[in-house]
Structures are given as structure tokens and as C-alpha cells.
Coordinates of C-alpha atoms in Angstrom, one line a residue:
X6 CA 27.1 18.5 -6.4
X7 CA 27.2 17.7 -10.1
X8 CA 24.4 15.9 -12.1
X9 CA 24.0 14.8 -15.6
X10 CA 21.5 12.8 -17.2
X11 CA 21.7 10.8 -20.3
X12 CA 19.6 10.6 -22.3
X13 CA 18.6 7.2 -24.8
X14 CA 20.0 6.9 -28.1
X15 CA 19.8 4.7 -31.1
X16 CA 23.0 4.3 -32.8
X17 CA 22.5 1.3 -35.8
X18 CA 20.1 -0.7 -33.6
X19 CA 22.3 -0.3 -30.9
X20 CA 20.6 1.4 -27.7
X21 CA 22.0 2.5 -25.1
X22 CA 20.5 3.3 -22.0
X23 CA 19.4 6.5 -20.3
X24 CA 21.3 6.9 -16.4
X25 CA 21.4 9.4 -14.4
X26 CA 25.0 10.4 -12.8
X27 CA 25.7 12.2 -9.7
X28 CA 29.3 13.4 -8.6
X29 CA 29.4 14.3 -4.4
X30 CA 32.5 14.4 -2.3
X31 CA 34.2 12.5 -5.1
X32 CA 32.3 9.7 -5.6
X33 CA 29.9 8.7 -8.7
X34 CA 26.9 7.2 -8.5
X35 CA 25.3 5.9 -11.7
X36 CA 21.8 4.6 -11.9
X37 CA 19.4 3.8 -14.7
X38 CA 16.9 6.1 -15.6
X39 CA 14.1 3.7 -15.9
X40 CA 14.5 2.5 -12.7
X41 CA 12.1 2.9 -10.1
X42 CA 14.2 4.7 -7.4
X43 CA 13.2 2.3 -4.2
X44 CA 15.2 0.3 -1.7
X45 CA 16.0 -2.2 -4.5
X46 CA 17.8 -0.2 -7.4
X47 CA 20.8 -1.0 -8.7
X48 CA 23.6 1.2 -8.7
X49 CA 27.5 1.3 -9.7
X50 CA 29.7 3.3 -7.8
X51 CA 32.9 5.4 -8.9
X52 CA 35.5 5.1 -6.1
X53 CA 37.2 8.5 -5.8
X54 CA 40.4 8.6 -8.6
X55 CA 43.8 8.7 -6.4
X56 CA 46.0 8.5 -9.4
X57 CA 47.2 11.8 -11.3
X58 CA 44.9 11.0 -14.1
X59 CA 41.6 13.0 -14.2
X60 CA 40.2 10.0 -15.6
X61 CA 38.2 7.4 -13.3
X62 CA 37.0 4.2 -13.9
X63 CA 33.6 2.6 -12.9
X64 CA 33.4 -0.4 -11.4
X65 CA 29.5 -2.0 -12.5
X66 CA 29.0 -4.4 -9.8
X67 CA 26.0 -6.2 -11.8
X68 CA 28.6 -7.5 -13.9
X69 CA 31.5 -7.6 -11.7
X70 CA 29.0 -10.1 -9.9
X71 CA 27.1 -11.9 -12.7
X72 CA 28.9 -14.9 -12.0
X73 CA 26.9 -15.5 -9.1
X74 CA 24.1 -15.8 -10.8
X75 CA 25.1 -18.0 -14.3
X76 CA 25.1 -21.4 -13.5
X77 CA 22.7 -20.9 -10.9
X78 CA 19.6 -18.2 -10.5
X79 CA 18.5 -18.5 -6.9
X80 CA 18.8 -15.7 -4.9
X81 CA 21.1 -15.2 -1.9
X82 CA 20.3 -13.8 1.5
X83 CA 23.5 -12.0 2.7
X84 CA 23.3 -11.6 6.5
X85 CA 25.6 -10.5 9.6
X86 CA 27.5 -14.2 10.2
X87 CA 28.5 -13.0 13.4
X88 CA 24.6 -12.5 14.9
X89 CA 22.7 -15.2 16.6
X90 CA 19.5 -13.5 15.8
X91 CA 21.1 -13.9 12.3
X92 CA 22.5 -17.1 12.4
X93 CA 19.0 -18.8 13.8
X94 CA 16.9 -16.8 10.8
X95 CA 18.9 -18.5 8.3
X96 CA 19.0 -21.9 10.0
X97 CA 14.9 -21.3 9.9
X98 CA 14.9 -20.1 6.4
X99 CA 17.0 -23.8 4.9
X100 CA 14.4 -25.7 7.5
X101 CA 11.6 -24.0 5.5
X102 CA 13.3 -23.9 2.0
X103 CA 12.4 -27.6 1.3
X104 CA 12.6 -26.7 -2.7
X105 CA 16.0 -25.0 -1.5
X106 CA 15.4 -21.9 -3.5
X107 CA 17.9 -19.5 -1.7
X108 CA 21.5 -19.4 -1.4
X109 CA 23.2 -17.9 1.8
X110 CA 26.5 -15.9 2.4
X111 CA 27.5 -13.9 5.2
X112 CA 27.9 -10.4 5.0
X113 CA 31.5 -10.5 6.4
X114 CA 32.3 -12.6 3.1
X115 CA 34.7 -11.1 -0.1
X116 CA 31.8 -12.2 -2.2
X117 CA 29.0 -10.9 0.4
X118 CA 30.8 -7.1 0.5
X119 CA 30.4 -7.7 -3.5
X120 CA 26.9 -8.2 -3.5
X121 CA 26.7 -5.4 -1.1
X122 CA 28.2 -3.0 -3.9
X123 CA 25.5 -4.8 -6.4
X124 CA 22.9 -3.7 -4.4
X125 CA 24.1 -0.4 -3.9
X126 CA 25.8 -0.8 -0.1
X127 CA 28.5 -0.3 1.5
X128 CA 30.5 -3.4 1.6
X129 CA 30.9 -2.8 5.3
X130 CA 27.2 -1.7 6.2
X131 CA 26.5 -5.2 7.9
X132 CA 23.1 -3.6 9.6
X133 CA 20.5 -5.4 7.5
X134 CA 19.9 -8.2 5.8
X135 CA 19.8 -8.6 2.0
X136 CA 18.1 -10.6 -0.6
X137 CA 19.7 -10.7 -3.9
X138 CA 18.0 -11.3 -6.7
X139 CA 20.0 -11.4 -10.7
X140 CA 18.0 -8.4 -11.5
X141 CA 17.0 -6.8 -8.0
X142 CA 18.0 -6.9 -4.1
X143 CA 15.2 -5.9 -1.2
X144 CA 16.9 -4.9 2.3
X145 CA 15.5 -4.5 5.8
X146 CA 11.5 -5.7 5.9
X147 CA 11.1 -5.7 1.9
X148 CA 14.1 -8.6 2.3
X149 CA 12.6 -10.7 4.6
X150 CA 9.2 -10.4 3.1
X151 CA 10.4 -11.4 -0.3
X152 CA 12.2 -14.1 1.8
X153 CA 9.6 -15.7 3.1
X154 CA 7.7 -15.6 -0.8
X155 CA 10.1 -18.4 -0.9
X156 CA 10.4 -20.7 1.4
X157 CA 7.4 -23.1 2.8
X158 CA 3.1 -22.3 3.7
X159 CA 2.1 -20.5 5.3
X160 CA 4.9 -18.0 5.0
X161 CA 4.1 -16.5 1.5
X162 CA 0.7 -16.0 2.2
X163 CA 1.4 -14.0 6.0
X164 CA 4.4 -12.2 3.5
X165 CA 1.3 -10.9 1.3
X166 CA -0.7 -9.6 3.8
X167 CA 2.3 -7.8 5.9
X168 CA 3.3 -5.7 2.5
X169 CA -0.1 -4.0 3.1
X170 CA 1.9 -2.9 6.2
X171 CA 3.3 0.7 5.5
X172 CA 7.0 0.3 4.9
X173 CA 8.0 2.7 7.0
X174 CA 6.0 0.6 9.8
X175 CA 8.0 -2.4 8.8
X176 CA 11.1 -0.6 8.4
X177 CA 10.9 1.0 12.1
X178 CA 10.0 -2.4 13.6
X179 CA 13.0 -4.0 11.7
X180 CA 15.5 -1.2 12.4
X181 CA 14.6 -1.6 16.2
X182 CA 15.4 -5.3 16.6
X183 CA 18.5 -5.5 14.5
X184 CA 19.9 -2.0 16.2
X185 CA 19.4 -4.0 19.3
X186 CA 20.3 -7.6 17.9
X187 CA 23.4 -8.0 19.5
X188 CA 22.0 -6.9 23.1
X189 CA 19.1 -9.2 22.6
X190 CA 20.7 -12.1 21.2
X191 CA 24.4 -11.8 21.5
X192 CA 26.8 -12.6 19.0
X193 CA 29.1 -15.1 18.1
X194 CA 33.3 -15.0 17.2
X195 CA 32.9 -16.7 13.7
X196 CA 30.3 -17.7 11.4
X197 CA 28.4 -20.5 12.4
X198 CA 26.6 -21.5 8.7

């Protein structure tokens, strides 16, 4: 495994910023330095190079995907279209969003497998949902806590008290009901939202 680390510069009031890049089993992952390495940082990934050039090119996802976010800042909750569990959350969330502060796309989606690599994913990991924000996307119980910061009482205040929950605690009960979601709640042949 490979790693470099750049380090900031000032070049005629030009700065550029410090990332750190790691090389394993051909792929590159680039991440800020100043970024707090949690659930939420953004990184850009390399795909392997399959041409006879040794030279690759990255693919930044934040900008590859700024679109989403120019006309319109709200963030969007990406989750499995295909899950009832799913499906009902997000029918709860828009009955509870009266200001209508998020935006939803399914997982399955070309644009939700983008916002996937934004945040880091793999545009085919459909096991959680996600909550992206235009500078920062939660996942698993850090998601749905930040979702319910936005929608109607009394959800933000129950979402402050729950974050004094452990994560790990939150992330165990979450991982355990959507493991099981499609036991539980079954699933449906297309997108119902």
C-alpha cells in the first residue's frame, strides 16, 4: 500500500489544499487533510487505469455532482427504492417535511449511485440510507438523526438527545433492522416514490 501526503502551499495567493492519497489494489483514494476522518468525509476515488497509459485520471465526485446542489441546496436522502421499510420512512419523512427541506432519490437511481461516489460509497452499496448534504453526507444512524433535524417537532429535539447515544449503539441497532429489512418488511419490484 502506497501513501503520500500533500502538503499546503501558497503559490501567488493561490492555495492549494493539503490531501492525503492512498494507492491499494489499484485504486486511489484521495481525501482532504483537514477533514475530520468520520462517517461523513468526502472522498474521490481513482478507478483502476485499463488503458496502456500509466497515467490515471480522477474522477472528484463533489464536482462531478455539484449540479445537484446549484439551483437548489436541500439535501437529499438516498435510500433502497425497492424496501418497504424504506419506501414507508420516506413517505413519513415528506408527511413531516411540511417546510419540504429534503429532496429524495432512490439508491438504484444514475444520479443516486453518483451521490454514492460523493459520499464516498460504492454506487452499488444499497445497505444504508444516506443524507446528502452540498458540503457533507451522514449514513446509517448519523443519517437518520440529521434527518429528523429537519423535518417537523418533536423529531429534532428526540434527534438531540439520541446523538448522546454511543454511535456504535446506534449503528448496531440500525445495522440489525436494515440487514433484516427485507425479511421484516419485504420488498417491492419497482420504486414506489
Amino acid at each position: 500500500m502506497n501513501m503520500a501526503l500533500s502538503l499546503p502551499t501558497k503559490l501567488a495567493g493561490l492555495t492549494v489544499t493539503p490531501s492525503v492519497h492512498v494507492k491499494y489494489a489499484g485504486l486511489t483514494v484521495t481525501a482532504p487533510v483537514h477533514a475530520r476522518f468520520s462517517r461523513g468525509v468526502t472522498l474521490f476515488a481513482t478507478p483502476p487505469n485499463t488503458s496502456n497509459s500509466s497515467r490515471q485520471t480522477a474522477v472528484d465526485w463533489v464536482e462531478e455532482t455539484a449540479s445537484f446542489f446549484e439551483l437548489d441546496n436541500r439535501p437529499i436522502m438516498l435510500f433502497d427504492g425497492v424496501c418497504n421499510l424504506c419506501n414507508g420512512g420516506v413517505k413519513f419523512v415528506r408527511d413531516n417535511d411540511s417546510g419540504r427541506r429534503i429532496r429524495y432519490e432512490a439508491l438504484q437511481s444514475e444520479a443516486g449511485k453518483n451521490l454514492l461516489r460523493r459520499s464516498g460509497r460504492a454506487p452499488d452499496d444499497i445497505s444504508s440510507v444516506v443524507l446528502v448534504e452540498k458540503d457533507r453526507s451522514y449514513v446509517k444512524s448519523e443519517a437518520v438523526l440529521k434527518i429528523m433535524e429537519y423535518i417537523n417537532l418533536p423529531f429534532p429535539q428526540l434527534a438531540f438527545f439520541l446523538q448522546f447515544v454511543p454511535l456504535f449503539v446506534r449503528d448496531f441497532a440500525y445495522d440489525n433492522v436494515a440487514n433484516n429489512r427485507y425479511a421484516l418488511f419485504g420488498r417491492s419490484e419497482s420504486c414506489e416514490i
